[in-house]
Short mmCIF file of C-alpha atoms and ligand atoms in Angstrom, two decimals:
data_model
loop_
_atom_site.label_atom_id
_atom_site.label_comp_id
_atom_site.label_asym_id
_atom_site.label_seq_id
_atom_site.Cartn_x
_atom_site.Cartn_y
_atom_site.Cartn_z
CA MET A 1 9.81 28.43 -16.61
CA ALA A 2 8.90 25.38 -13.78
CA THR A 3 7.25 23.17 -15.92
CA ILE A 4 5.11 19.72 -15.64
CA VAL A 5 7.39 16.68 -16.21
CA ALA A 6 5.42 13.95 -15.03
CA GLY A 7 1.74 12.73 -13.87
CA ILE A 8 0.59 9.54 -11.32
CA ALA A 9 -2.04 8.08 -10.77
CA CYS A 10 -1.36 6.17 -7.40
CA SER A 11 -3.18 4.07 -4.82
CA HIS A 12 -3.24 5.69 -1.38
CA VAL A 13 -4.81 2.86 0.55
CA PRO A 14 -3.78 2.98 4.19
CA ALA A 15 -2.49 -0.78 4.49
CA ILE A 16 -0.08 -0.40 2.15
CA GLY A 17 1.53 1.77 4.29
CA VAL A 18 1.14 -0.15 7.66
CA ALA A 19 3.43 -2.59 5.20
CA MET A 20 5.63 -0.56 5.21
CA ASP A 21 6.06 1.35 8.29
CA LYS A 22 5.88 -2.90 9.87
CA GLY A 23 8.52 -4.53 6.91
CA ILE A 24 6.09 -7.57 6.51
CA THR A 25 6.17 -6.59 2.45
CA GLY A 26 8.28 -9.21 1.02
CA THR A 27 5.06 -11.23 2.60
CA ALA A 28 3.61 -13.87 0.11
CA TYR A 29 0.80 -11.45 0.36
CA TRP A 30 2.30 -8.04 -0.53
CA ASP A 31 5.25 -9.15 -2.10
CA PRO A 32 3.82 -9.20 -5.81
CA LEU A 33 2.07 -5.48 -4.54
CA PHE A 34 5.23 -3.69 -4.85
CA GLN A 35 7.54 -5.09 -6.92
CA GLY A 36 5.28 -3.94 -9.06
CA TYR A 37 6.11 -0.94 -7.32
CA LEU A 38 9.86 -0.45 -8.61
CA PRO A 39 9.47 0.10 -11.66
CA ALA A 40 8.36 2.92 -11.07
CA ARG A 41 10.12 3.78 -8.17
CA GLU A 42 13.34 3.91 -10.94
CA TRP A 43 11.85 5.74 -13.37
CA LEU A 44 11.44 8.84 -10.50
CA LYS A 45 14.80 8.40 -9.61
CA ASN A 46 15.67 9.07 -12.66
CA LEU A 47 13.10 11.75 -13.56
CA ALA A 48 14.45 13.50 -10.63
CA PRO A 49 12.60 16.62 -9.79
CA ASP A 50 12.02 19.83 -8.03
CA VAL A 51 8.53 19.82 -6.44
CA ALA A 52 5.50 17.70 -6.64
CA ILE A 53 2.21 18.51 -6.49
CA ILE A 54 -0.02 16.06 -4.33
CA VAL A 55 -4.02 15.61 -5.07
CA TYR A 56 -5.09 14.31 -2.54
CA ASN A 57 -8.22 13.69 0.31
CA ASP A 58 -7.54 14.12 3.79
CA HIS A 59 -9.80 11.29 6.07
CA ALA A 60 -11.01 14.00 8.79
CA SER A 61 -7.36 13.68 9.53
CA ALA A 62 -6.88 18.07 9.83
CA PHE A 63 -10.87 18.93 9.28
CA SER A 64 -13.77 17.85 10.66
CA LEU A 65 -17.51 18.09 8.95
CA GLU A 66 -17.06 20.67 10.93
CA ILE A 67 -15.21 22.62 8.26
CA ILE A 68 -14.89 20.76 5.03
CA PRO A 69 -13.21 22.73 1.76
CA THR A 70 -14.01 21.62 -1.69
CA PHE A 71 -10.49 22.58 -3.22
CA LEU A 72 -7.64 23.67 -0.74
CA ILE A 73 -3.36 24.14 -0.83
CA GLY A 74 -1.25 23.73 1.36
CA VAL A 75 1.99 26.28 1.53
CA ALA A 76 3.71 25.88 4.82
CA ASP A 77 7.60 25.12 4.67
CA SER A 78 7.02 21.66 5.78
CA PHE A 79 3.25 19.49 6.28
CA PRO A 80 3.59 17.55 10.02
CA ILE A 81 2.57 13.64 9.97
CA ALA A 82 -1.30 13.23 10.82
CA ASP A 83 -1.75 11.43 13.92
CA GLU A 84 -4.89 8.89 12.06
CA GLY A 85 -5.54 6.63 15.82
CA PHE A 86 -2.04 4.45 16.18
CA GLY A 87 0.27 7.37 16.35
CA PRO A 88 1.32 8.99 13.37
CA ARG A 89 3.73 6.43 10.01
CA PRO A 90 7.65 6.44 10.48
CA VAL A 91 8.01 8.46 7.47
CA PRO A 92 10.29 11.49 7.16
CA VAL A 93 7.94 15.38 7.83
CA VAL A 94 6.41 16.27 4.35
CA LEU A 95 8.38 19.79 3.29
CA GLY A 96 6.22 22.32 1.02
CA CYS A 97 7.54 24.60 -0.94
CA PRO A 98 5.47 27.91 0.16
CA GLU A 99 7.26 30.20 -2.82
CA LEU A 100 5.63 27.92 -5.49
CA ALA A 101 2.17 27.27 -3.62
CA TRP A 102 1.18 30.57 -3.38
CA HIS A 103 1.85 31.37 -7.10
CA ILE A 104 -0.54 28.77 -7.57
CA ALA A 105 -2.78 29.71 -5.08
CA GLU A 106 -2.80 33.40 -6.48
CA SER A 107 -2.99 31.87 -9.99
CA LEU A 108 -6.20 29.76 -8.86
CA ILE A 109 -8.31 31.89 -7.38
CA LEU A 110 -7.66 35.27 -10.40
CA ASP A 111 -8.09 32.35 -12.08
CA GLU A 112 -11.56 32.00 -10.87
CA PHE A 113 -10.85 28.14 -8.66
CA ASP A 114 -11.68 30.37 -4.83
CA MET A 115 -9.16 27.59 -3.26
CA THR A 116 -9.27 27.78 0.22
CA ILE A 117 -5.11 28.87 1.98
CA ALA A 118 -3.24 26.23 3.66
CA ASN A 119 -0.72 27.92 6.27
CA GLU A 120 -0.90 24.47 8.87
CA MET A 121 -1.87 21.28 8.89
CA PRO A 122 -0.99 17.60 9.44
CA VAL A 123 -1.25 15.47 6.03
CA ASP A 124 -2.54 11.49 6.23
CA HIS A 125 -1.86 8.46 4.33
CA GLY A 126 -3.10 10.07 2.06
CA LEU A 127 -0.61 12.06 0.77
CA THR A 128 2.28 9.95 2.67
CA VAL A 129 1.18 6.53 1.47
CA PRO A 130 2.41 7.45 -2.81
CA LEU A 131 4.81 9.06 -2.16
CA SER A 132 6.34 6.25 -0.33
CA ILE A 133 4.85 3.13 -3.41
CA THR A 134 6.68 5.59 -5.45
CA CYS A 135 9.57 6.82 -2.70
CA GLY A 136 10.38 3.71 -1.07
CA GLN A 137 11.81 4.70 2.55
CA PRO A 138 14.35 7.89 2.35
CA ASP A 139 15.71 9.18 5.51
CA ARG A 140 14.15 12.75 3.93
CA TRP A 141 11.80 13.12 0.09
CA PRO A 142 13.48 13.26 -2.29
CA PHE A 143 11.29 16.22 -3.74
CA LYS A 144 9.97 18.98 -2.46
CA VAL A 145 5.73 18.68 -1.63
CA ILE A 146 2.53 20.95 -2.38
CA PRO A 147 -0.66 19.24 -1.23
CA LEU A 148 -3.93 20.08 -2.96
CA CYS A 149 -7.07 17.90 -1.45
CA VAL A 150 -9.80 17.85 -3.06
CA ASN A 151 -13.24 16.72 -0.33
CA VAL A 152 -14.71 13.34 -1.35
CA VAL A 153 -15.44 12.73 2.12
CA GLN A 154 -19.06 15.06 2.11
CA TYR A 155 -21.89 15.24 -0.36
CA PRO A 156 -21.60 16.92 -3.68
CA PRO A 157 -18.14 16.23 -4.20
CA PRO A 158 -16.80 17.74 -7.87
CA THR A 159 -17.60 16.69 -10.70
CA GLY A 160 -14.81 15.57 -12.17
CA ALA A 161 -15.00 18.08 -15.00
CA ARG A 162 -15.13 20.58 -12.32
CA CYS A 163 -11.08 18.54 -11.20
CA PHE A 164 -10.38 17.95 -14.68
CA LYS A 165 -10.19 22.13 -15.26
CA LEU A 166 -8.63 22.92 -12.12
CA GLY A 167 -6.19 20.72 -13.91
CA GLN A 168 -5.39 22.94 -16.07
CA ALA A 169 -5.82 26.14 -14.40
CA ILE A 170 -2.72 24.10 -12.07
CA ALA A 171 -0.78 24.13 -15.67
CA ARG A 172 -2.05 27.04 -16.59
CA ALA A 173 -0.38 28.24 -12.72
CA VAL A 174 3.12 26.58 -13.26
CA ALA A 175 3.94 27.67 -16.60
CA SER A 176 3.94 31.10 -15.87
CA PHE A 177 6.40 31.00 -12.15
CA PRO A 178 9.70 32.17 -13.59
CA ASP A 179 12.01 29.56 -11.73
CA ASP A 180 13.19 26.14 -14.41
CA LEU A 181 11.87 23.63 -11.14
CA ARG A 182 10.62 20.22 -12.79
CA VAL A 183 7.62 19.42 -11.47
CA VAL A 184 5.24 16.13 -11.31
CA VAL A 185 1.83 16.08 -10.32
CA TYR A 186 -0.10 13.57 -8.29
CA GLY A 187 -3.53 12.38 -8.47
CA THR A 188 -4.25 9.79 -5.72
CA GLY A 189 -6.91 7.81 -4.81
CA GLY A 190 -8.96 4.96 -5.75
CA MET A 191 -9.57 2.01 -7.68
CA SER A 192 -12.83 0.88 -7.32
CA HIS A 193 -13.26 -0.08 -4.30
CA GLN A 194 -16.38 0.29 -1.31
CA LEU A 195 -15.90 -0.06 2.34
CA GLN A 196 -19.09 -0.17 4.31
CA GLY A 197 -22.29 -2.15 3.90
CA GLU A 198 -23.55 -4.61 1.41
CA ARG A 199 -20.95 -4.72 -0.91
CA ALA A 200 -18.35 -3.90 0.57
CA GLY A 201 -15.26 -5.46 -0.93
CA LEU A 202 -16.55 -4.13 -4.28
CA ILE A 203 -13.49 -4.70 -6.72
CA ASN A 204 -14.53 -4.13 -10.60
CA ARG A 205 -11.08 -4.88 -12.41
CA GLU A 206 -12.74 -3.56 -16.13
CA PHE A 207 -13.85 -0.52 -14.66
CA ASP A 208 -10.69 0.15 -13.50
CA THR A 209 -9.44 -1.01 -16.90
CA ALA A 210 -10.88 1.24 -19.14
CA PHE A 211 -10.07 4.15 -16.75
CA LEU A 212 -6.75 3.43 -16.99
CA ASP A 213 -6.55 2.71 -20.47
CA LYS A 214 -8.78 6.05 -21.25
CA LEU A 215 -7.19 7.44 -19.17
CA THR A 216 -4.01 8.65 -21.27
CA THR A 217 -5.75 8.14 -25.04
CA ASP A 218 -9.61 10.21 -23.59
CA PRO A 219 -9.45 11.80 -21.07
CA VAL A 220 -13.05 13.92 -21.39
CA ALA A 221 -14.19 11.42 -22.40
CA LEU A 222 -14.09 10.02 -18.31
CA THR A 223 -14.27 13.63 -16.58
CA LYS A 224 -18.44 12.50 -18.16
CA ILE A 225 -18.70 9.97 -14.98
CA SER A 226 -21.07 10.69 -12.64
CA HIS A 227 -20.45 10.86 -8.76
CA THR A 228 -23.76 7.81 -9.96
CA GLU A 229 -22.13 6.20 -11.82
CA TYR A 230 -18.10 6.22 -10.03
CA MET A 231 -20.44 4.59 -6.94
CA ARG A 232 -22.32 1.92 -9.35
CA GLU A 233 -19.58 0.10 -10.61
CA ALA A 234 -16.47 1.21 -8.55
CA GLY A 235 -17.89 1.53 -5.51
CA SER A 236 -18.53 4.30 -2.67
CA GLU A 237 -14.90 4.91 -2.10
CA GLY A 238 -14.52 4.80 -6.16
CA VAL A 239 -15.22 7.92 -6.21
CA GLU A 240 -11.57 9.54 -5.01
CA MET A 241 -11.91 9.15 -9.00
CA VAL A 242 -12.49 12.08 -9.42
CA MET A 243 -9.06 13.43 -8.20
CA TRP A 244 -7.10 11.58 -11.36
CA HIS A 245 -9.15 13.76 -13.47
CA VAL A 246 -6.65 16.98 -11.96
CA MET A 247 -4.27 15.27 -12.79
CA ARG A 248 -4.88 14.71 -16.08
CA GLY A 249 -6.03 18.29 -16.86
CA ALA A 250 -2.80 19.46 -15.55
CA LEU A 251 -0.77 17.38 -18.41
CA GLY A 252 -0.89 18.08 -21.98
CA PRO A 253 -2.45 16.00 -24.34
CA GLN A 254 0.62 14.40 -25.22
CA ALA A 255 1.34 12.96 -22.23
CA ALA A 256 2.91 9.02 -22.80
CA GLU A 257 2.18 6.55 -20.61
CA VAL A 258 5.25 5.03 -19.60
CA TYR A 259 4.55 2.50 -16.82
CA ARG A 260 1.45 0.59 -15.06
CA HIS A 261 0.71 -1.36 -12.66
CA TYR A 262 -2.54 -2.87 -11.44
CA HIS A 263 -2.82 -5.55 -8.48
CA VAL A 264 -6.10 -7.01 -6.47
CA PRO A 265 -6.27 -6.53 -3.60
CA ALA A 266 -4.67 -4.12 -1.80
CA SER A 267 -5.88 -4.62 1.62
CA ASN A 268 -9.50 -4.65 0.45
CA THR A 269 -8.77 -2.15 -2.64
CA ALA A 270 -8.09 -2.33 -6.21
CA ALA A 271 -4.41 -0.74 -6.43
CA ALA A 272 -3.12 1.48 -9.34
CA LEU A 273 -0.16 2.91 -9.85
CA MET A 274 0.25 4.04 -13.36
CA ILE A 275 2.67 6.90 -14.63
CA LEU A 276 2.71 9.75 -17.63
CA ASP A 277 5.41 11.79 -18.93
CA ASN A 278 4.58 15.01 -20.02
CA ARG A 279 7.52 15.95 -21.42
CA SER A 280 6.34 15.22 -25.70
CA SER A 281 3.82 17.95 -24.11
CA ALA A 282 5.71 20.55 -23.09
FE1 FE2 B 1 -8.68 7.86 0.03
#
């Protein structure tokens, strides 16, 4: 049977991808951030998962305001890199895992989560930057990817509690897949940041640190954070953190923090990378 072996929480700041693509990660500004990624890459390389379910939001790359799925799963063989205005990022094409993706889609829908199914979809920095952060710059990504999009762009996004329950349903779906695949689940976006308005540049280290602490020890309490509280404490784009609850809900209660890196600022954003080992929950 397939097993969820780890969860990864990871900011998806577009400028981090640009720094890698331009080869400027060693500059004084970027080096402290990227040094913190190296132990995580080593850990993930040793873990050698077969598939990653990457929970992220599309930034008006694949969808526009014409169609806004609350939850969507990508079931294609491959996903092209989106052109976000400067040409596609120079990273490998993302290979999908249709067999597991269709199984998860069926399981989730019969489990009362009404997923949108994407047979074709470009993937933007929300998905590719976490891959770059955790895998570096390989010629091909080391595992297959199932994109899972959450709407956090157009109000109303789903609640953290609903996202957590989706994660629990994903865990049930993965556990009922017969092949022995080892799966990691990424929750991406965040941490505190606001890109526009009078509070542009907001960073709240205290809120972020408390969130990271409770993600392991008391994740259900975190699911009670309202959209208004995210906006007040973590900025208007801080609401992306609801996607981390999908990842945490997919793990067991015994999941253990094995790595954490928190850095400010990355562009005008707080950036975090955290790994939770789920093998003790099995
Ligand atoms: Fe984002």
